[in-house]
Each structure stands twice: as C-alpha cells, then as structure tokens.
Short mmCIF file of C-alpha atoms in Angstrom, two decimals:
data_model
loop_
_atom_site.label_atom_id
_atom_site.label_comp_id
_atom_site.label_asym_id
_atom_site.label_seq_id
_atom_site.Cartn_x
_atom_site.Cartn_y
_atom_site.Cartn_z
CA UNK A 7 -10.90 23.70 -4.45
CA UNK A 8 -8.30 21.60 -6.24
CA UNK A 9 -6.92 20.43 -2.88
CA UNK A 10 -10.41 19.41 -1.73
CA UNK A 11 -10.90 17.40 -4.91
CA UNK A 12 -7.61 15.56 -4.33
CA UNK A 13 -8.61 14.70 -0.77
CA UNK A 14 -12.00 13.45 -1.93
CA UNK A 15 -10.36 11.26 -4.56
CA UNK A 16 -7.95 9.84 -2.00
CA UNK A 17 -10.76 9.01 0.41
CA UNK A 18 -12.73 7.34 -2.37
CA UNK A 19 -9.70 5.28 -3.39
CA UNK A 20 -9.11 4.15 0.20
CA UNK A 21 -12.78 3.18 0.55
CA UNK A 22 -12.61 1.07 -2.61
CA UNK A 23 -9.39 -0.61 -1.49
CA UNK A 24 -10.88 -1.28 1.95
CA UNK A 25 -13.92 -2.88 0.37
CA UNK A 26 -11.74 -5.10 -1.78
CA UNK A 27 -9.71 -6.22 1.24
CA UNK A 28 -12.89 -6.97 3.22
CA UNK A 29 -14.32 -8.96 0.32
CA UNK A 30 -11.11 -10.97 -0.01
CA UNK A 31 -11.03 -11.81 3.71
CA UNK A 32 -14.72 -12.79 3.76
CA UNK A 33 -14.34 -14.95 0.67
CA UNK A 34 -11.31 -16.66 2.20
CA UNK A 35 -13.21 -17.42 5.41
CA UNK A 36 -16.16 -18.80 3.46
CA UNK A 37 -13.85 -20.96 1.40
CA UNK A 38 -12.16 -22.24 4.55
CA UNK A 39 -15.51 -22.98 6.19
CA UNK A 40 -16.68 -24.77 3.06
CA UNK A 41 -13.51 -26.81 3.11
CA UNK A 42 -14.10 -27.77 6.72
CA UNK A 43 -17.66 -28.89 5.92
CA UNK A 44 -16.36 -30.92 3.00
CA UNK A 45 -13.83 -32.63 5.27
CA UNK A 46 -16.48 -33.63 7.79
CA UNK A 47 -17.27 -37.33 7.61
CA UNK A 48 -20.69 -37.74 6.00
CA UNK A 49 -22.55 -40.53 7.77
CA UNK A 50 -26.03 -42.05 7.50
CA UNK A 51 -27.87 -44.62 9.57
CA UNK A 52 -31.33 -46.13 9.84
CA UNK A 53 -32.64 -45.36 13.33
CA UNK A 54 -32.31 -42.48 15.84
CA UNK A 55 -30.64 -44.49 18.65
CA UNK A 56 -27.82 -45.37 16.27
CA UNK A 57 -27.53 -41.72 15.24
CA UNK A 58 -27.14 -40.85 18.92
CA UNK A 59 -24.26 -43.29 19.32
CA UNK A 60 -22.59 -42.03 16.14
CA UNK A 61 -22.87 -38.40 17.22
CA UNK A 62 -21.59 -39.17 20.72
CA UNK A 63 -18.55 -41.00 19.33
CA UNK A 64 -17.95 -38.88 16.24
CA UNK A 65 -18.55 -35.49 17.80
CA UNK A 66 -17.92 -32.57 15.44
CA UNK A 67 -16.16 -34.85 12.98
CA UNK A 68 -19.41 -36.37 11.71
CA UNK A 69 -22.51 -35.10 9.98
CA UNK A 70 -25.26 -37.69 10.50
CA UNK A 71 -28.40 -38.31 8.45
CA UNK A 72 -31.10 -40.52 10.01
CA UNK A 73 -33.35 -42.29 7.55
CA UNK A 74 -36.33 -43.25 9.77
CA UNK A 75 -37.65 -40.46 12.06
CA UNK A 76 -38.33 -41.34 15.69
CA UNK A 77 -42.09 -40.93 15.25
CA UNK A 78 -42.23 -43.33 12.30
CA UNK A 79 -42.25 -47.11 12.16
CA UNK A 80 -39.29 -48.72 10.35
CA UNK A 81 -41.70 -51.46 9.31
CA UNK A 82 -43.65 -49.12 7.03
CA UNK A 83 -41.63 -45.94 6.48
CA UNK A 84 -40.48 -44.95 3.00
CA UNK A 85 -37.66 -42.40 2.61
CA UNK A 86 -38.55 -39.07 1.05
CA UNK A 87 -36.90 -37.68 -2.07
CA UNK A 88 -35.27 -35.02 0.13
CA UNK A 89 -33.73 -37.71 2.32
CA UNK A 90 -32.40 -39.59 -0.67
CA UNK A 91 -30.88 -36.35 -1.92
CA UNK A 92 -29.24 -35.61 1.43
CA UNK A 93 -27.40 -38.94 1.51
CA UNK A 94 -25.65 -38.27 -1.80
CA UNK A 95 -21.93 -38.30 -1.07
CA UNK A 96 -22.27 -40.28 2.15
CA UNK A 97 -18.95 -41.78 3.27
CA UNK A 98 -20.24 -44.42 5.70
CA UNK A 99 -23.61 -46.07 6.30
CA UNK A 100 -24.16 -47.76 9.67
CA UNK A 101 -26.80 -50.47 9.25
CA UNK A 102 -28.68 -52.13 12.11
CA UNK A 103 -27.81 -55.54 10.72
CA UNK A 104 -31.08 -57.02 11.99
CA UNK A 105 -32.92 -57.56 8.70
CA UNK A 106 -35.30 -54.79 9.74
CA UNK A 107 -37.91 -54.31 7.03
CA UNK A 108 -36.81 -50.77 6.14
CA UNK A 109 -33.28 -51.95 5.38
CA UNK A 110 -34.52 -55.04 3.58
CA UNK A 111 -36.59 -52.91 1.23
CA UNK A 112 -34.59 -49.69 0.91
CA UNK A 113 -30.94 -50.10 1.88
CA UNK A 114 -29.71 -51.15 -1.57
CA UNK A 115 -31.42 -48.14 -3.17
CA UNK A 116 -30.09 -45.78 -0.50
CA UNK A 117 -26.53 -47.01 -0.96
CA UNK A 118 -26.73 -46.72 -4.73
CA UNK A 119 -28.10 -43.20 -4.44
CA UNK A 120 -25.43 -42.28 -1.89
CA UNK A 121 -22.63 -43.41 -4.18
CA UNK A 122 -21.89 -46.84 -2.67
CA UNK A 123 -20.43 -45.75 0.69
CA UNK A 124 -18.66 -48.04 3.12
CA UNK A 125 -21.25 -50.10 5.05
CA UNK A 126 -20.69 -50.97 8.71
CA UNK A 127 -22.81 -53.76 10.19
CA UNK A 128 -23.40 -52.59 13.76
CA UNK A 129 -24.77 -56.03 14.70
CA UNK A 130 -21.44 -57.72 13.98
CA UNK A 131 -20.74 -60.03 16.91
CA UNK A 132 -24.15 -59.34 18.48
CA UNK A 133 -26.43 -62.34 19.00
CA UNK A 134 -29.87 -61.70 17.55
CA UNK A 135 -33.09 -63.10 18.97
CA UNK A 136 -35.61 -64.81 16.80
CA UNK A 137 -39.03 -63.23 16.99
CA UNK A 138 -40.51 -66.23 18.76
CA UNK A 139 -37.87 -65.84 21.47
CA UNK A 140 -38.20 -62.20 22.46
CA UNK A 141 -39.58 -62.80 25.97
CA UNK A 142 -42.92 -61.27 24.99
CA UNK A 143 -44.57 -64.45 26.20
CA UNK A 144 -48.19 -65.36 25.97
CA UNK A 145 -49.29 -64.29 29.42
CA UNK A 146 -50.85 -67.21 31.27
CA UNK A 147 -52.46 -67.66 34.65
CA UNK A 148 -51.20 -71.23 34.69
CA UNK A 149 -48.16 -71.19 36.97
CA UNK A 150 -46.68 -74.07 35.00
CA UNK A 151 -46.99 -72.55 31.53
CA UNK A 152 -43.85 -72.98 29.45
CA UNK A 153 -42.12 -71.43 26.46
CA UNK A 154 -39.59 -72.59 23.91
CA UNK A 155 -36.20 -71.15 24.89
CA UNK A 156 -33.88 -70.38 21.95
CA UNK A 157 -35.92 -72.74 19.79
CA UNK A 158 -34.40 -75.71 21.61
CA UNK A 159 -37.64 -77.01 23.09
CA UNK A 160 -36.35 -76.60 26.62
CA UNK A 161 -39.23 -75.87 28.96
CA UNK A 162 -39.04 -73.72 32.06
CA UNK A 163 -41.48 -72.38 34.55
CA UNK A 164 -41.53 -68.60 34.48
CA UNK A 165 -40.06 -68.17 37.93
CA UNK A 166 -37.35 -70.77 37.37
CA UNK A 167 -36.38 -69.27 34.05
CA UNK A 168 -36.20 -65.75 35.43
CA UNK A 169 -33.98 -66.81 38.30
CA UNK A 170 -31.67 -68.89 36.12
CA UNK A 171 -31.37 -66.17 33.49
CA UNK A 172 -30.54 -63.50 36.05
CA UNK A 173 -27.97 -65.71 37.80
CA UNK A 174 -26.38 -66.55 34.47
CA UNK A 175 -26.22 -62.88 33.55
CA UNK A 176 -24.57 -61.89 36.82
CA UNK A 177 -22.03 -64.69 36.48
CA UNK A 178 -21.10 -63.61 32.96
CA UNK A 179 -20.54 -60.04 34.10
CA UNK A 180 -18.31 -61.08 36.95
CA UNK A 181 -16.14 -63.27 34.73
CA UNK A 182 -15.82 -61.24 31.53
CA UNK A 183 -15.74 -57.72 30.15
CA UNK A 184 -18.75 -56.38 28.29
CA UNK A 185 -17.33 -57.07 24.88
CA UNK A 186 -16.72 -60.71 25.76
CA UNK A 187 -20.26 -61.72 26.79
CA UNK A 188 -21.08 -65.28 25.79
CA UNK A 189 -24.42 -64.93 24.05
CA UNK A 190 -26.16 -67.91 22.55
CA UNK A 191 -23.93 -69.39 19.85
CA UNK A 192 -26.96 -70.63 18.04
CA UNK A 193 -28.30 -67.11 17.54
CA UNK A 194 -24.87 -65.76 16.65
CA UNK A 195 -24.45 -68.47 14.01
CA UNK A 196 -27.94 -67.78 12.72
CA UNK A 197 -27.10 -64.10 12.40
CA UNK A 198 -23.90 -64.86 10.51
CA UNK A 199 -25.72 -67.14 8.09
CA UNK A 200 -28.64 -64.82 7.47
CA UNK A 201 -26.89 -61.46 7.50
CA UNK A 202 -24.45 -61.72 4.58
CA UNK A 203 -24.51 -58.52 2.55
CA UNK A 204 -24.87 -58.78 -1.20
CA UNK A 205 -22.58 -56.95 -3.58
CA UNK A 206 -24.89 -53.94 -3.59
CA UNK A 207 -24.75 -53.60 0.19
CA UNK A 208 -28.35 -54.67 0.74
CA UNK A 209 -30.34 -57.83 1.42
CA UNK A 210 -32.95 -59.71 -0.47
CA UNK A 211 -36.35 -58.37 0.49
CA UNK A 212 -37.88 -60.42 3.28
CA UNK A 213 -41.01 -58.98 4.82
CA UNK A 214 -41.26 -61.94 7.18
CA UNK A 215 -37.90 -61.27 8.81
CA UNK A 216 -37.17 -63.72 11.60
CA UNK A 217 -35.21 -61.46 13.96
CA UNK A 218 -36.41 -59.07 16.63
CA UNK A 219 -34.94 -55.75 15.41
CA UNK A 220 -34.96 -53.92 18.79
CA UNK A 221 -31.45 -55.03 19.73
CA UNK A 222 -30.41 -51.61 21.05
CA UNK A 223 -32.92 -51.76 23.93
CA UNK A 224 -30.47 -53.86 25.94
CA UNK A 225 -27.59 -51.79 27.38
CA UNK A 226 -25.42 -54.90 27.26
CA UNK A 227 -25.84 -55.26 23.51
CA UNK A 228 -25.82 -51.50 22.98
CA UNK A 229 -22.25 -51.59 24.29
CA UNK A 230 -21.25 -53.86 21.42
CA UNK A 231 -23.16 -51.75 18.90
CA UNK A 232 -21.32 -48.66 20.12
CA UNK A 233 -17.99 -50.48 19.88
CA UNK A 234 -18.77 -51.46 16.28
CA UNK A 235 -19.64 -47.86 15.46
CA UNK A 236 -16.40 -46.62 17.00
CA UNK A 237 -14.40 -49.15 15.04
CA UNK A 238 -16.21 -48.20 11.84
CA UNK A 239 -15.40 -44.52 12.33
CA UNK A 240 -11.75 -45.35 13.02
CA UNK A 241 -11.53 -47.41 9.84
CA UNK A 242 -13.14 -44.67 7.76
CA UNK A 243 -11.26 -41.78 9.39
CA UNK A 244 -8.09 -43.14 11.07
CA UNK A 245 -6.53 -39.69 11.48
CA UNK A 246 -9.00 -38.98 14.28
CA UNK A 247 -8.78 -42.34 16.04
CA UNK A 248 -7.84 -40.80 19.39
CA UNK A 249 -10.90 -38.53 19.26
CA UNK A 250 -13.19 -41.46 18.56
CA UNK A 251 -11.59 -43.56 21.28
CA UNK A 252 -12.01 -40.81 23.88
CA UNK A 253 -15.63 -40.10 22.94
CA UNK A 254 -16.44 -43.80 22.90
CA UNK A 255 -15.02 -44.21 26.40
CA UNK A 256 -17.40 -41.52 27.68
CA UNK A 257 -20.39 -43.18 26.01
CA UNK A 258 -19.29 -46.56 27.33
CA UNK A 259 -19.32 -45.17 30.87
CA UNK A 260 -22.95 -44.08 30.42
CA UNK A 261 -23.93 -47.46 28.99
CA UNK A 262 -22.06 -49.25 31.78
CA UNK A 263 -24.13 -47.35 34.33
CA UNK A 264 -27.37 -48.40 32.62
CA UNK A 265 -26.09 -51.97 32.48
CA UNK A 266 -25.24 -51.91 36.20
CA UNK A 267 -28.71 -50.66 37.09
CA UNK A 268 -30.31 -53.32 34.92
CA UNK A 269 -28.29 -56.06 36.62
CA UNK A 270 -29.49 -54.87 40.02
CA UNK A 271 -33.19 -55.07 39.15
CA UNK A 272 -35.29 -57.13 41.51
CA UNK A 273 -38.28 -57.75 39.27
CA UNK A 274 -39.57 -60.93 37.64
CA UNK A 275 -41.62 -59.21 34.93
CA UNK A 276 -42.71 -55.91 33.41
CA UNK A 277 -45.77 -55.02 31.32
CA UNK A 278 -45.66 -53.27 27.93
CA UNK A 279 -48.25 -52.63 25.28
CA UNK A 280 -45.77 -53.25 22.43
CA UNK A 281 -43.04 -55.92 22.84
CA UNK A 282 -39.99 -53.81 21.97
CA UNK A 283 -37.94 -54.78 25.03
CA UNK A 284 -37.22 -58.44 24.35
CA UNK A 285 -33.43 -58.05 24.33
CA UNK A 286 -33.54 -56.29 27.68
CA UNK A 287 -35.70 -59.08 29.08
CA UNK A 288 -33.36 -61.74 27.73
CA UNK A 289 -30.15 -60.16 28.98
CA UNK A 290 -31.34 -59.25 32.46
CA UNK A 291 -33.50 -62.23 33.36
CA UNK A 292 -36.90 -60.56 33.49
CA UNK A 293 -40.07 -61.40 31.60
CA UNK A 294 -41.66 -58.99 29.15
CA UNK A 295 -45.45 -59.35 29.25
CA UNK A 296 -46.93 -57.74 26.15
CA UNK A 297 -50.55 -56.62 26.02
CA UNK A 298 -50.91 -56.68 22.25
CA UNK A 299 -51.23 -59.94 20.34
CA UNK A 300 -49.07 -60.25 17.22
CA UNK A 301 -49.26 -56.52 16.59
CA UNK A 302 -53.02 -56.34 17.11
CA UNK A 303 -55.24 -55.07 19.89
CA UNK A 304 -55.67 -57.70 22.61
CA UNK A 305 -58.72 -59.86 23.08
CA UNK A 306 -60.73 -59.56 26.32
CA UNK A 307 -59.21 -62.83 27.47
CA UNK A 308 -55.71 -61.54 26.87
CA UNK A 309 -56.45 -58.34 28.78
CA UNK A 310 -57.70 -60.28 31.78
CA UNK A 311 -54.64 -62.52 31.72
CA UNK A 312 -52.24 -59.57 31.62
CA UNK A 313 -54.17 -57.82 34.40
CA UNK A 314 -53.98 -60.92 36.57
CA UNK A 315 -50.24 -61.29 36.02
CA UNK A 316 -49.63 -57.61 36.72
CA UNK A 317 -51.74 -57.69 39.90
CA UNK A 318 -49.98 -60.83 41.10
CA UNK A 319 -46.55 -59.21 40.67
CA UNK A 320 -47.73 -55.83 42.04
CA UNK A 321 -46.70 -54.01 38.88
CA UNK A 322 -46.95 -50.24 39.27
CA UNK A 323 -46.08 -49.13 35.72
CA UNK A 324 -47.22 -50.03 32.22
CA UNK A 325 -44.79 -49.08 29.45
CA UNK A 326 -46.57 -47.45 26.51
CA UNK A 327 -45.03 -47.06 23.05
CA UNK A 328 -46.54 -43.94 21.41
CA UNK A 329 -46.50 -45.66 18.02
CA UNK A 330 -49.33 -47.94 19.15
CA UNK A 331 -52.83 -47.18 20.41
CA UNK A 332 -52.88 -46.19 24.08
CA UNK A 333 -56.24 -47.82 24.82
CA UNK A 334 -54.80 -51.24 25.66
CA UNK A 335 -52.38 -49.79 28.21
CA UNK A 336 -55.20 -47.76 29.74
CA UNK A 337 -57.46 -50.81 29.91
CA UNK A 338 -54.84 -52.63 31.99
CA UNK A 339 -53.92 -49.65 34.17
CA UNK A 340 -57.55 -48.84 34.95
CA UNK A 341 -58.08 -52.29 36.42
CA UNK A 342 -55.12 -52.01 38.78
CA UNK A 343 -54.42 -49.84 41.80
CA UNK A 344 -51.87 -47.02 41.63
CA UNK A 345 -50.56 -47.98 38.22
CA UNK A 346 -48.90 -45.31 36.09
CA UNK A 347 -48.60 -45.40 32.31
CA UNK A 348 -45.08 -44.42 31.28
CA UNK A 349 -44.76 -43.32 27.65
CA UNK A 350 -41.40 -44.21 26.15
CA UNK A 351 -40.30 -44.21 22.52
CA UNK A 352 -37.88 -47.17 22.18
CA UNK A 353 -36.47 -45.87 18.89
CA UNK A 354 -36.16 -42.28 20.10
CA UNK A 355 -32.91 -40.37 19.76
CA UNK A 356 -32.34 -39.62 23.46
CA UNK A 357 -31.22 -43.17 24.21
CA UNK A 358 -29.64 -42.64 27.63
CA UNK A 359 -32.65 -40.73 28.97
CA UNK A 360 -35.12 -43.26 27.54
CA UNK A 361 -33.33 -46.21 29.11
CA UNK A 362 -32.97 -44.33 32.38
CA UNK A 363 -36.71 -43.66 32.52
CA UNK A 364 -37.42 -47.28 31.63
CA UNK A 365 -35.21 -48.44 34.49
CA UNK A 366 -36.83 -45.93 36.84
CA UNK A 367 -40.19 -47.53 36.08
CA UNK A 368 -38.89 -51.05 36.65
CA UNK A 369 -37.00 -50.11 39.81
CA UNK A 370 -40.11 -48.61 41.37
CA UNK A 371 -42.50 -51.35 40.24
#
C-alpha cells in the first residue's frame, strides 16, 4: 500500500511538472507571436486600390488598414470610431495626394489619432488632371465640337485629338521608361503648388477640389504610384528593402501588361455612366463619353446624344459604376443593338482584375 502511494505521488508530480513545461512553452510561443505582430509595419491608406498595391509590395511585412470601403464614396464617407481606433500606432500613411474630399476633411484628424505617422504622398511626380480636363466630354453630334485641352484653349476635333494623343503616347513609350513619362508640366506644377502638406499632415478643407481623384485608373500612372509606395516602404523599413524591391518588380510586370494592352487599343471612345476613367482616356488617346451630367442623371437630350455617339462608333459595352444608379446605363444600352452593361467598381480592391475586365470590354467594343 505504501509503495502504491509513492507511485501515485510520483505520477502526480510528473503531471504537474509536465503541465508547467507545457504552459511555459505555450507562453513563449505567444510572446514570440506577439512580438512578430508588433514588428509588422502598421500601414493605413485611403482607398482599396492603394491598399492592394501596398499589400502586393509589402507582403507579410505590412498590416494595412483601408479608410474608405470599396462600396462607399470617398466624397461622402466618414470614418467610424472603430476605424479611428484601428489606426492608432500606424507607422506610415499613404495618401492619394489628389485633394480627394475624404482626405481634405479627415486626414489631419486621422493622422493625429494615429500618432502622427510618416505620410507618403503617392501622387509625388504624377501629373494630375483638372476636373474640366478629364476627357468626360460633353457628348455632341456636331463633328466639329471642341474642348479645352489642359486649360490652354487649344481646340481639336475629337478624331484629330484622339489620333494625336495616341501617337504621342506611343512615342513616349518607345523613347522612355515608365517612370520617365513626360506628362504635362502645367499639371505637374499645379499639383506641386496645390499639394503642399501642412504641419499636421493634412490640407485645408476644400470641397470644390479642382483635381480628378481617379488617378489610379490609368496603368501608366499606377506604375508611378506603385513606385512611390515601394520607396515609402523602403524608407520606413529599410531592413527589408530587397523584399520590397522584389515584390514591386512582380507588381510592375502586371501593370506593364495592362499598360501594353491599353496602348494597343484600337478605339476612339468608350461609354461610361460615371466619368471615373479620365486618366485612362488621357494617357491612351481615347475619349471617355459620360452619360451623367455633373454627377446628376442625364437629360433626355444628353441620353440621345450619347446613344448617337455610341451607335456611330459601334460601341458594344457600357461601363457601369455600381455607386451610381444603373438606369442611365440601361437607357443607353436598351437603345442599341447587342450592347452589354459591364459593372466595374473603379475603386475596388482587385485592381488588376478590374482593369483587365475594363480592357476586355474596350478590346471587344
């Protein structure tokens, strides 16, 4: 009996010791995991396409918070208290640099709440288009209708302008690398003058911002945005420069392919319900014909004009932005033969797929 008691005591002691060892190992692993999470670069940005670029370049080294969800408009969205809490301790904020209303109204507060992180202007070196020069022209049945190009008062016929713009774009690609494109110096200077950050990292509120914010919709300019993001990550986290360089090279290959396809387009125009593709139109020499008028549903006259232009150019797709009412796109499509409505979210997170589908629509139009 005494021997049995000794054995029982020994077994109990071993069980207790085993439990202590297991607890120590588990606690050590949790501490290590916590340390790894702490070492991850905490990053925030405004829009989903930028988050995509950051995640592609940063990989597992970054934890990204996106302030404006893909199904919300950056012109009206207000960050939630949970979002403001999640950005506390952010190391780097990648801004769009386009004076987009959300950043004009909220960026200073976000940065203060986050603890004044480093701010990277992803539009650095990217020429911005003024809103009256986003290629969402007033559609006109008059073959000789003109528009003001770059605010310089230079008039072109639509066909002449499209041809010249496309030729100019092809020439620039054959002579220079992507990061050396010669965009309009006037717009670049305008961006430099109007995009100075204040000491709090924000801008003065300006609801009537003069720039088209959809700069990422052009693969050509997306290449520069991605380069700025890569450089920002390297500056913030130089120990992992080689990782960022390698990941950026892979993303650049994908963007180069989109850029190549865009250069090869053989279209003079495309039809959209919301004019979010002005940078694409500008960079690749095509005309964006928008159905809506200054953010409002089109008049009957406008609808007829767009329908006539689309029929004349044998357009087979109308690009619909799900953030706007679908009725206008349907009104145009219903008046044309074999026209498909393609729903694309310009500010969605799956950038490569969105641009690929957009190009598919234009290539088959």
